PDB file of C-alpha atoms and ligand atoms in Angstrom:
ATOM      1  CA  MET A   1       4.841 -30.568-106.776  1.00  0.00           C
ATOM      2  CA  ARG A   2       6.102 -32.156-103.549  1.00  0.00           C
ATOM      3  CA  GLY A   3       3.358 -34.339-102.060  1.00  0.00           C
ATOM      4  CA  ASP A   4       0.228 -32.771-100.572  1.00  0.00           C
ATOM      5  CA  ALA A   5       0.234 -29.008-100.602  1.00  0.00           C
ATOM      6  CA  VAL A   6      -1.758 -26.422 -98.719  1.00  0.00           C
ATOM      7  CA  LYS A   7      -2.733 -23.043-100.069  1.00  0.00           C
ATOM      8  CA  GLY A   8      -0.175 -20.424 -99.029  1.00  0.00           C
ATOM      9  CA  ALA A   9      -2.851 -18.416 -97.182  1.00  0.00           C
ATOM     10  CA  ILE A  10      -2.623 -20.960 -94.375  1.00  0.00           C
ATOM     11  CA  PHE A  11       1.138 -20.379 -94.066  1.00  0.00           C
ATOM     12  CA  LYS A  12       0.717 -16.644 -94.329  1.00  0.00           C
ATOM     13  CA  GLY A  13      -1.683 -17.017 -91.378  1.00  0.00           C
ATOM     14  CA  ILE A  14       0.847 -18.993 -89.330  1.00  0.00           C
ATOM     15  CA  GLU A  15       3.461 -16.305 -90.057  1.00  0.00           C
ATOM     16  CA  ASP A  16       1.013 -13.468 -89.178  1.00  0.00           C
ATOM     17  CA  VAL A  17      -0.129 -14.960 -85.891  1.00  0.00           C
ATOM     18  CA  ALA A  18       3.392 -15.952 -84.806  1.00  0.00           C
ATOM     19  CA  LYS A  19       4.803 -12.502 -85.586  1.00  0.00           C
ATOM     20  CA  SER A  20       1.972 -10.585 -83.938  1.00  0.00           C
ATOM     21  CA  THR A  21       1.861 -12.830 -80.857  1.00  0.00           C
ATOM     22  CA  PHE A  22       5.550 -13.588 -80.276  1.00  0.00           C
ATOM     23  CA  GLY A  23       7.405 -10.959 -82.378  1.00  0.00           C
ATOM     24  CA  ASP A  24       9.733 -11.024 -85.404  1.00  0.00           C
ATOM     25  CA  THR A  25      12.733 -12.534 -83.593  1.00  0.00           C
ATOM     26  CA  ALA A  26      10.669 -15.449 -82.295  1.00  0.00           C
ATOM     27  CA  TRP A  27       9.335 -15.996 -85.825  1.00  0.00           C
ATOM     28  CA  GLN A  28      12.920 -16.334 -87.120  1.00  0.00           C
ATOM     29  CA  ARG A  29      13.599 -18.902 -84.369  1.00  0.00           C
ATOM     30  CA  ILE A  30      10.397 -20.762 -85.277  1.00  0.00           C
ATOM     31  CA  LEU A  31      11.516 -20.951 -88.946  1.00  0.00           C
ATOM     32  CA  GLU A  32      14.962 -22.222 -87.881  1.00  0.00           C
ATOM     33  CA  THR A  33      13.555 -24.734 -85.391  1.00  0.00           C
ATOM     34  CA  ALA A  34      11.182 -26.043 -88.080  1.00  0.00           C
ATOM     35  CA  GLY A  35      14.114 -26.366 -90.511  1.00  0.00           C
ATOM     36  CA  CYS A  36      12.187 -24.158 -92.908  1.00  0.00           C
ATOM     37  CA  LYS A  37      14.148 -22.529 -95.721  1.00  0.00           C
ATOM     38  CA  GLU A  38      11.372 -20.139 -96.839  1.00  0.00           C
ATOM     39  CA  PRO A  39      12.075 -16.564 -95.651  1.00  0.00           C
ATOM     40  CA  PHE A  40       8.362 -15.731 -95.970  1.00  0.00           C
ATOM     41  CA  PHE A  41       5.125 -17.169 -97.378  1.00  0.00           C
ATOM     42  CA  THR A  42       2.841 -15.843-100.076  1.00  0.00           C
ATOM     43  CA  ALA A  43      -0.894 -16.494-100.219  1.00  0.00           C
ATOM     44  CA  GLY A  44      -0.905 -17.649-103.847  1.00  0.00           C
ATOM     45  CA  ASP A  45       1.742 -20.369-103.534  1.00  0.00           C
ATOM     46  CA  ASN A  46       1.555 -23.969-102.409  1.00  0.00           C
ATOM     47  CA  TYR A  47       3.683 -25.462 -99.645  1.00  0.00           C
ATOM     48  CA  PRO A  48       3.813 -29.034 -98.334  1.00  0.00           C
ATOM     49  CA  ASP A  49       1.651 -30.132 -95.386  1.00  0.00           C
ATOM     50  CA  GLU A  50       4.734 -31.266 -93.459  1.00  0.00           C
ATOM     51  CA  THR A  51       5.953 -27.662 -93.301  1.00  0.00           C
ATOM     52  CA  ALA A  52       2.724 -26.623 -91.532  1.00  0.00           C
ATOM     53  CA  THR A  53       3.105 -29.438 -89.006  1.00  0.00           C
ATOM     54  CA  ALA A  54       6.769 -28.532 -88.405  1.00  0.00           C
ATOM     55  CA  LEU A  55       5.906 -24.837 -87.962  1.00  0.00           C
ATOM     56  CA  ILE A  56       3.153 -25.572 -85.428  1.00  0.00           C
ATOM     57  CA  ARG A  57       5.520 -27.856 -83.485  1.00  0.00           C
ATOM     58  CA  ALA A  58       8.282 -25.223 -83.604  1.00  0.00           C
ATOM     59  CA  ALA A  59       5.905 -22.412 -82.531  1.00  0.00           C
ATOM     60  CA  SER A  60       4.926 -24.550 -79.548  1.00  0.00           C
ATOM     61  CA  GLU A  61       8.591 -25.228 -78.661  1.00  0.00           C
ATOM     62  CA  VAL A  62       9.677 -21.592 -78.995  1.00  0.00           C
ATOM     63  CA  SER A  63       6.655 -20.149 -77.159  1.00  0.00           C
ATOM     64  CA  GLY A  64       6.271 -22.831 -74.480  1.00  0.00           C
ATOM     65  CA  LEU A  65       2.541 -23.077 -75.333  1.00  0.00           C
ATOM     66  CA  SER A  66       0.982 -26.436 -76.206  1.00  0.00           C
ATOM     67  CA  GLU A  67       0.491 -27.310 -79.884  1.00  0.00           C
ATOM     68  CA  GLU A  68      -3.260 -27.267 -79.220  1.00  0.00           C
ATOM     69  CA  THR A  69      -3.098 -23.682 -77.893  1.00  0.00           C
ATOM     70  CA  VAL A  70      -1.025 -22.609 -80.913  1.00  0.00           C
ATOM     71  CA  MET A  71      -3.561 -24.208 -83.281  1.00  0.00           C
ATOM     72  CA  LEU A  72      -6.532 -22.583 -81.516  1.00  0.00           C
ATOM     73  CA  ALA A  73      -4.846 -19.169 -81.707  1.00  0.00           C
ATOM     74  CA  PHE A  74      -4.020 -19.704 -85.368  1.00  0.00           C
ATOM     75  CA  GLY A  75      -7.663 -20.578 -86.193  1.00  0.00           C
ATOM     76  CA  ARG A  76      -9.018 -17.472 -84.439  1.00  0.00           C
ATOM     77  CA  HIS A  77      -6.413 -15.195 -86.003  1.00  0.00           C
ATOM     78  CA  TRP A  78      -6.953 -16.669 -89.445  1.00  0.00           C
ATOM     79  CA  VAL A  79     -10.664 -15.744 -89.492  1.00  0.00           C
ATOM     80  CA  LEU A  80     -10.228 -12.378 -87.760  1.00  0.00           C
ATOM     81  CA  HIS A  81      -7.254 -11.174 -89.851  1.00  0.00           C
ATOM     82  CA  THR A  82      -5.709 -13.304 -92.618  1.00  0.00           C
ATOM     83  CA  ALA A  83      -8.856 -14.567 -94.380  1.00  0.00           C
ATOM     84  CA  GLN A  84     -10.408 -11.114 -94.562  1.00  0.00           C
ATOM     85  CA  VAL A  85      -7.282  -9.743 -96.254  1.00  0.00           C
ATOM     86  CA  THR A  86      -6.596 -12.710 -98.534  1.00  0.00           C
ATOM     87  CA  TYR A  87     -10.177 -13.510 -99.578  1.00  0.00           C
ATOM     88  CA  PRO A  88     -12.129 -10.262 -98.959  1.00  0.00           C
ATOM     89  CA  THR A  89     -14.892 -10.864-101.518  1.00  0.00           C
ATOM     90  CA  LEU A  90     -15.493 -14.471-100.640  1.00  0.00           C
ATOM     91  CA  PHE A  91     -15.333 -13.689 -96.951  1.00  0.00           C
ATOM     92  CA  HIS A  92     -18.054 -11.072 -97.186  1.00  0.00           C
ATOM     93  CA  LEU A  93     -20.212 -13.228 -99.431  1.00  0.00           C
ATOM     94  CA  ALA A  94     -20.010 -16.222 -97.099  1.00  0.00           C
ATOM     95  CA  GLY A  95     -22.719 -15.096 -94.689  1.00  0.00           C
ATOM     96  CA  ASP A  96     -24.060 -12.346 -92.484  1.00  0.00           C
ATOM     97  CA  THR A  97     -24.496 -14.311 -89.262  1.00  0.00           C
ATOM     98  CA  ALA A  98     -22.243 -16.909 -87.609  1.00  0.00           C
ATOM     99  CA  ARG A  99     -24.819 -19.569 -88.451  1.00  0.00           C
ATOM    100  CA  SER A 100     -25.128 -18.754 -92.181  1.00  0.00           C
ATOM    101  CA  PHE A 101     -21.351 -18.326 -92.478  1.00  0.00           C
ATOM    102  CA  LEU A 102     -20.649 -21.730 -90.899  1.00  0.00           C
ATOM    103  CA  MET A 103     -23.363 -23.409 -92.973  1.00  0.00           C
ATOM    104  CA  ASN A 104     -21.714 -22.101 -96.178  1.00  0.00           C
ATOM    105  CA  MET A 105     -18.268 -23.537 -95.476  1.00  0.00           C
ATOM    106  CA  ASN A 106     -18.494 -26.561 -97.829  1.00  0.00           C
ATOM    107  CA  ARG A 107     -19.379 -24.266-100.716  1.00  0.00           C
ATOM    108  CA  ILE A 108     -16.664 -21.724 -99.886  1.00  0.00           C
ATOM    109  CA  HIS A 109     -13.955 -24.381 -99.610  1.00  0.00           C
ATOM    110  CA  GLU A 110     -15.058 -26.020-102.827  1.00  0.00           C
ATOM    111  CA  LEU A 111     -14.829 -22.660-104.629  1.00  0.00           C
ATOM    112  CA  VAL A 112     -11.501 -21.653-103.177  1.00  0.00           C
ATOM    113  CA  THR A 113      -9.739 -24.967-103.871  1.00  0.00           C
ATOM    114  CA  ARG A 114     -11.322 -25.691-107.258  1.00  0.00           C
ATOM    115  CA  ASN A 115      -8.122 -24.929-109.192  1.00  0.00           C
ATOM    116  CA  LEU A 116      -5.710 -25.928-106.503  1.00  0.00           C
ATOM    117  CA  GLN A 117      -3.715 -29.077-107.198  1.00  0.00           C
ATOM    118  CA  GLY A 118      -3.370 -31.450-104.247  1.00  0.00           C
ATOM    119  CA  ALA A 119      -5.917 -29.582-102.102  1.00  0.00           C
ATOM    120  CA  HIS A 120      -7.912 -31.373 -99.401  1.00  0.00           C
ATOM    121  CA  PRO A 121     -10.741 -28.984 -98.570  1.00  0.00           C
ATOM    122  CA  PRO A 122     -12.750 -29.918 -95.493  1.00  0.00           C
ATOM    123  CA  LYS A 123     -16.215 -31.386 -96.038  1.00  0.00           C
ATOM    124  CA  PHE A 124     -18.487 -30.861 -93.072  1.00  0.00           C
ATOM    125  CA  GLU A 125     -21.720 -32.629 -92.198  1.00  0.00           C
ATOM    126  CA  TYR A 126     -24.243 -30.529 -90.316  1.00  0.00           C
ATOM    127  CA  GLU A 127     -26.853 -31.748 -87.861  1.00  0.00           C
ATOM    128  CA  PHE A 128     -29.188 -29.488 -85.920  1.00  0.00           C
ATOM    129  CA  GLN A 129     -29.970 -30.873 -82.449  1.00  0.00           C
ATOM    130  CA  SER A 130     -32.306 -27.971 -81.847  1.00  0.00           C
ATOM    131  CA  GLU A 131     -32.878 -24.490 -83.273  1.00  0.00           C
ATOM    132  CA  GLN A 132     -29.896 -23.243 -81.222  1.00  0.00           C
ATOM    133  CA  ALA A 133     -27.555 -26.263 -81.220  1.00  0.00           C
ATOM    134  CA  LEU A 134     -25.634 -27.300 -84.330  1.00  0.00           C
ATOM    135  CA  LEU A 135     -23.340 -30.325 -84.592  1.00  0.00           C
ATOM    136  CA  ILE A 136     -20.522 -29.943 -87.121  1.00  0.00           C
ATOM    137  CA  HIS A 137     -18.957 -33.280 -88.077  1.00  0.00           C
ATOM    138  CA  TYR A 138     -15.436 -33.220 -89.508  1.00  0.00           C
ATOM    139  CA  THR A 139     -13.277 -36.053 -90.865  1.00  0.00           C
ATOM    140  CA  SER A 140      -9.786 -35.554 -92.254  1.00  0.00           C
ATOM    141  CA  LYS A 141      -6.549 -37.470 -92.226  1.00  0.00           C
ATOM    142  CA  ARG A 142      -4.955 -34.205 -91.126  1.00  0.00           C
ATOM    143  CA  SER A 143      -6.969 -34.196 -87.839  1.00  0.00           C
ATOM    144  CA  LEU A 144      -6.876 -30.434 -87.441  1.00  0.00           C
ATOM    145  CA  CYS A 145      -9.749 -30.174 -84.955  1.00  0.00           C
ATOM    146  CA  PRO A 146      -8.033 -27.625 -82.642  1.00  0.00           C
ATOM    147  CA  ILE A 147      -7.678 -25.340 -85.673  1.00  0.00           C
ATOM    148  CA  LEU A 148     -11.328 -25.977 -86.541  1.00  0.00           C
ATOM    149  CA  ARG A 149     -12.360 -24.968 -83.015  1.00  0.00           C
ATOM    150  CA  GLY A 150     -10.265 -21.799 -83.270  1.00  0.00           C
ATOM    151  CA  LEU A 151     -11.805 -20.976 -86.655  1.00  0.00           C
ATOM    152  CA  ILE A 152     -15.335 -21.370 -85.270  1.00  0.00           C
ATOM    153  CA  GLU A 153     -14.413 -19.182 -82.263  1.00  0.00           C
ATOM    154  CA  GLY A 154     -13.095 -16.596 -84.735  1.00  0.00           C
ATOM    155  CA  VAL A 155     -16.419 -16.666 -86.613  1.00  0.00           C
ATOM    156  CA  GLY A 156     -18.278 -16.020 -83.339  1.00  0.00           C
ATOM    157  CA  LEU A 157     -15.980 -13.114 -82.484  1.00  0.00           C
ATOM    158  CA  TYR A 158     -16.247 -11.671 -85.991  1.00  0.00           C
ATOM    159  CA  PHE A 159     -20.065 -11.593 -85.849  1.00  0.00           C
ATOM    160  CA  ASN A 160     -20.000 -10.552 -82.198  1.00  0.00           C
ATOM    161  CA  GLU A 161     -22.049 -13.611 -81.220  1.00  0.00           C
ATOM    162  CA  ASP A 162     -21.409 -15.430 -77.971  1.00  0.00           C
ATOM    163  CA  LEU A 163     -21.044 -18.992 -79.315  1.00  0.00           C
ATOM    164  CA  LYS A 164     -20.598 -21.884 -76.900  1.00  0.00           C
ATOM    165  CA  ILE A 165     -18.242 -24.365 -78.557  1.00  0.00           C
ATOM    166  CA  THR A 166     -17.595 -27.895 -77.269  1.00  0.00           C
ATOM    167  CA  GLU A 167     -15.971 -30.893 -78.876  1.00  0.00           C
ATOM    168  CA  THR A 168     -18.200 -33.907 -78.273  1.00  0.00           C
ATOM    169  CA  ALA A 169     -16.132 -36.507 -80.197  1.00  0.00           C
ATOM    170  CA  CYS A 170     -12.552 -36.502 -81.459  1.00  0.00           C
ATOM    171  CA  MET A 171     -10.555 -38.599 -83.937  1.00  0.00           C
ATOM    172  CA  LYS A 172      -7.576 -38.318 -81.583  1.00  0.00           C
ATOM    173  CA  ASN A 173      -9.545 -40.384 -79.040  1.00  0.00           C
ATOM    174  CA  GLY A 174     -10.417 -43.101 -81.543  1.00  0.00           C
ATOM    175  CA  SER A 175     -13.701 -41.675 -82.803  1.00  0.00           C
ATOM    176  CA  PRO A 176     -14.231 -41.995 -86.594  1.00  0.00           C
ATOM    177  CA  LYS A 177     -14.833 -38.232 -86.773  1.00  0.00           C
ATOM    178  CA  CYS A 178     -14.576 -35.049 -84.758  1.00  0.00           C
ATOM    179  CA  THR A 179     -17.841 -33.450 -83.741  1.00  0.00           C
ATOM    180  CA  ILE A 180     -18.017 -29.859 -82.618  1.00  0.00           C
ATOM    181  CA  LYS A 181     -21.182 -28.614 -80.982  1.00  0.00           C
ATOM    182  CA  VAL A 182     -21.934 -24.950 -81.569  1.00  0.00           C
ATOM    183  CA  HIS A 183     -24.590 -23.364 -79.402  1.00  0.00           C
ATOM    184  CA  PHE A 184     -25.907 -20.078 -80.814  1.00  0.00           C
ATOM    185  CA  PRO A 185     -27.136 -17.340 -78.463  1.00  0.00           C
TER     186      PRO A 185
HETATM  187  C1  HEM I   1     -13.878 -17.248 -96.232  1.00  0.00           C
HETATM  188  C2  HEM I   1     -13.399 -18.059 -95.308  1.00  0.00           C
HETATM  189  C3  HEM I   1     -12.494 -19.253 -95.578  1.00  0.00           C
HETATM  190  C4  HEM I   1     -11.679 -19.537 -96.633  1.00  0.00           C
HETATM  191  C5  HEM I   1     -11.440 -18.701 -97.872  1.00  0.00           C
HETATM  192  C6  HEM I   1     -11.020 -20.819 -96.350  1.00  0.00           C
HETATM  193  C7  HEM I   1     -10.071 -21.434 -97.154  1.00  0.00           C
HETATM  194  C8  HEM I   1      -9.378 -22.582 -96.848  1.00  0.00           C
HETATM  195  C9  HEM I   1      -8.285 -23.161 -97.611  1.00  0.00           C
HETATM  196  C10 HEM I   1      -7.708 -22.568 -98.889  1.00  0.00           C
HETATM  197  C11 HEM I   1      -7.888 -24.303 -96.997  1.00  0.00           C
HETATM  198  C12 HEM I   1      -6.764 -25.253 -97.427  1.00  0.00           C
HETATM  199  C13 HEM I   1      -7.322 -26.380 -98.249  1.00  0.00           C
HETATM  200  C14 HEM I   1      -6.212 -27.301 -98.729  1.00  0.00           C
HETATM  201  O1  HEM I   1      -5.374 -26.850 -99.469  1.00  0.00           O
HETATM  202  O2  HEM I   1      -6.183 -28.459 -98.392  1.00  0.00           O
HETATM  203  C15 HEM I   1      -8.717 -24.459 -95.816  1.00  0.00           C
HETATM  204  C16 HEM I   1      -8.627 -25.513 -94.937  1.00  0.00           C
HETATM  205  C17 HEM I   1      -9.489 -25.689 -93.878  1.00  0.00           C
HETATM  206  N1  HEM I   1     -10.528 -24.865 -93.509  1.00  0.00           N
HETATM  207 FE1  HEM I   1     -10.997 -23.089 -94.333  1.00  0.00          FE
HETATM  208  N2  HEM I   1     -11.458 -21.278 -95.145  1.00  0.00           N
HETATM  209  C18 HEM I   1     -12.353 -20.355 -94.643  1.00  0.00           C
HETATM  210  C19 HEM I   1     -13.018 -20.433 -93.440  1.00  0.00           C
HETATM  211  C20 HEM I   1     -13.066 -21.550 -92.660  1.00  0.00           C
HETATM  212  C21 HEM I   1     -13.908 -21.703 -91.470  1.00  0.00           C
HETATM  213  C22 HEM I   1     -14.805 -20.630 -90.875  1.00  0.00           C
HETATM  214  C23 HEM I   1     -13.732 -22.969 -91.035  1.00  0.00           C
HETATM  215  C24 HEM I   1     -14.388 -23.636 -89.870  1.00  0.00           C
HETATM  216  C25 HEM I   1     -15.678 -23.856 -89.818  1.00  0.00           C
HETATM  217  C26 HEM I   1     -12.735 -23.618 -91.902  1.00  0.00           C
HETATM  218  C27 HEM I   1     -12.234 -24.891 -91.739  1.00  0.00           C
HETATM  219  C28 HEM I   1     -11.144 -25.408 -92.412  1.00  0.00           C
HETATM  220  C29 HEM I   1     -10.474 -26.658 -92.030  1.00  0.00           C
HETATM  221  C30 HEM I   1     -10.838 -27.577 -90.874  1.00  0.00           C
HETATM  222  C31 HEM I   1      -9.430 -26.823 -92.963  1.00  0.00           C
HETATM  223  C32 HEM I   1      -8.431 -27.985 -92.985  1.00  0.00           C
HETATM  224  C33 HEM I   1      -8.997 -29.144 -93.731  1.00  0.00           C
HETATM  225  C34 HEM I   1      -8.253 -30.440 -93.459  1.00  0.00           C
HETATM  226  O3  HEM I   1      -7.299 -30.693 -94.126  1.00  0.00           O
HETATM  227  O4  HEM I   1      -8.637 -31.174 -92.576  1.00  0.00           O
HETATM  228  N3  HEM I   1     -12.377 -22.718 -92.864  1.00  0.00           N
HETATM  229  N4  HEM I   1      -9.620 -23.407 -95.749  1.00  0.00           N
END
């Protein structure tokens, strides 16, 4: 296996969101710009982390949107479409409100990556500031906090809950971790 690998469902998600947002022709240009030889991605396979980074950069170049905007859109789309198709059972077991779903994420990631070589599942720390305000702390050498924000937005949309999401600390600004504050209605 070549270095760190990410479950193919992530790549399938990048392909899905790029095709549905920008169209098939743009997706071909994104693959070319990223120097990616794969014609398509399958959920069960592993691909190297660098390919994900190259695809996000290429999607930003081809679309003219910032990498952050691409990552946010990917996170939302992944929860609202890809994850429900790729992991239907797990998805529906994970929770029945945005709060319970988010609070179950360490367990879900542990389950889903248990047999996956080279996986780096996220491990979140949770801190309630009040009944309504939850801090989610995230550390990762991948620093994917815009994706994390998009995923949390997707969870809010899926459960039809008007979540207020703010990032109160970020590794990209020198903080040891990213902290996302989720305010439940
Ligand atoms: C049923 C729903 C979900 C499933 C099955 C799932 C599955 C996965 C998988 C397979 C990975 C790749 C792990 C690896 O190979 O390194 C991943 C990464 C990640 N997931 Fe999820 N996920 C789900 C929902 C969520 C939600 C709702 C959040 C946000 C709260 C989230 C946050 C993340 C983050 C931040 C990463 C990247 C970790 C890093 O490298 O920093 N996931 N997820």
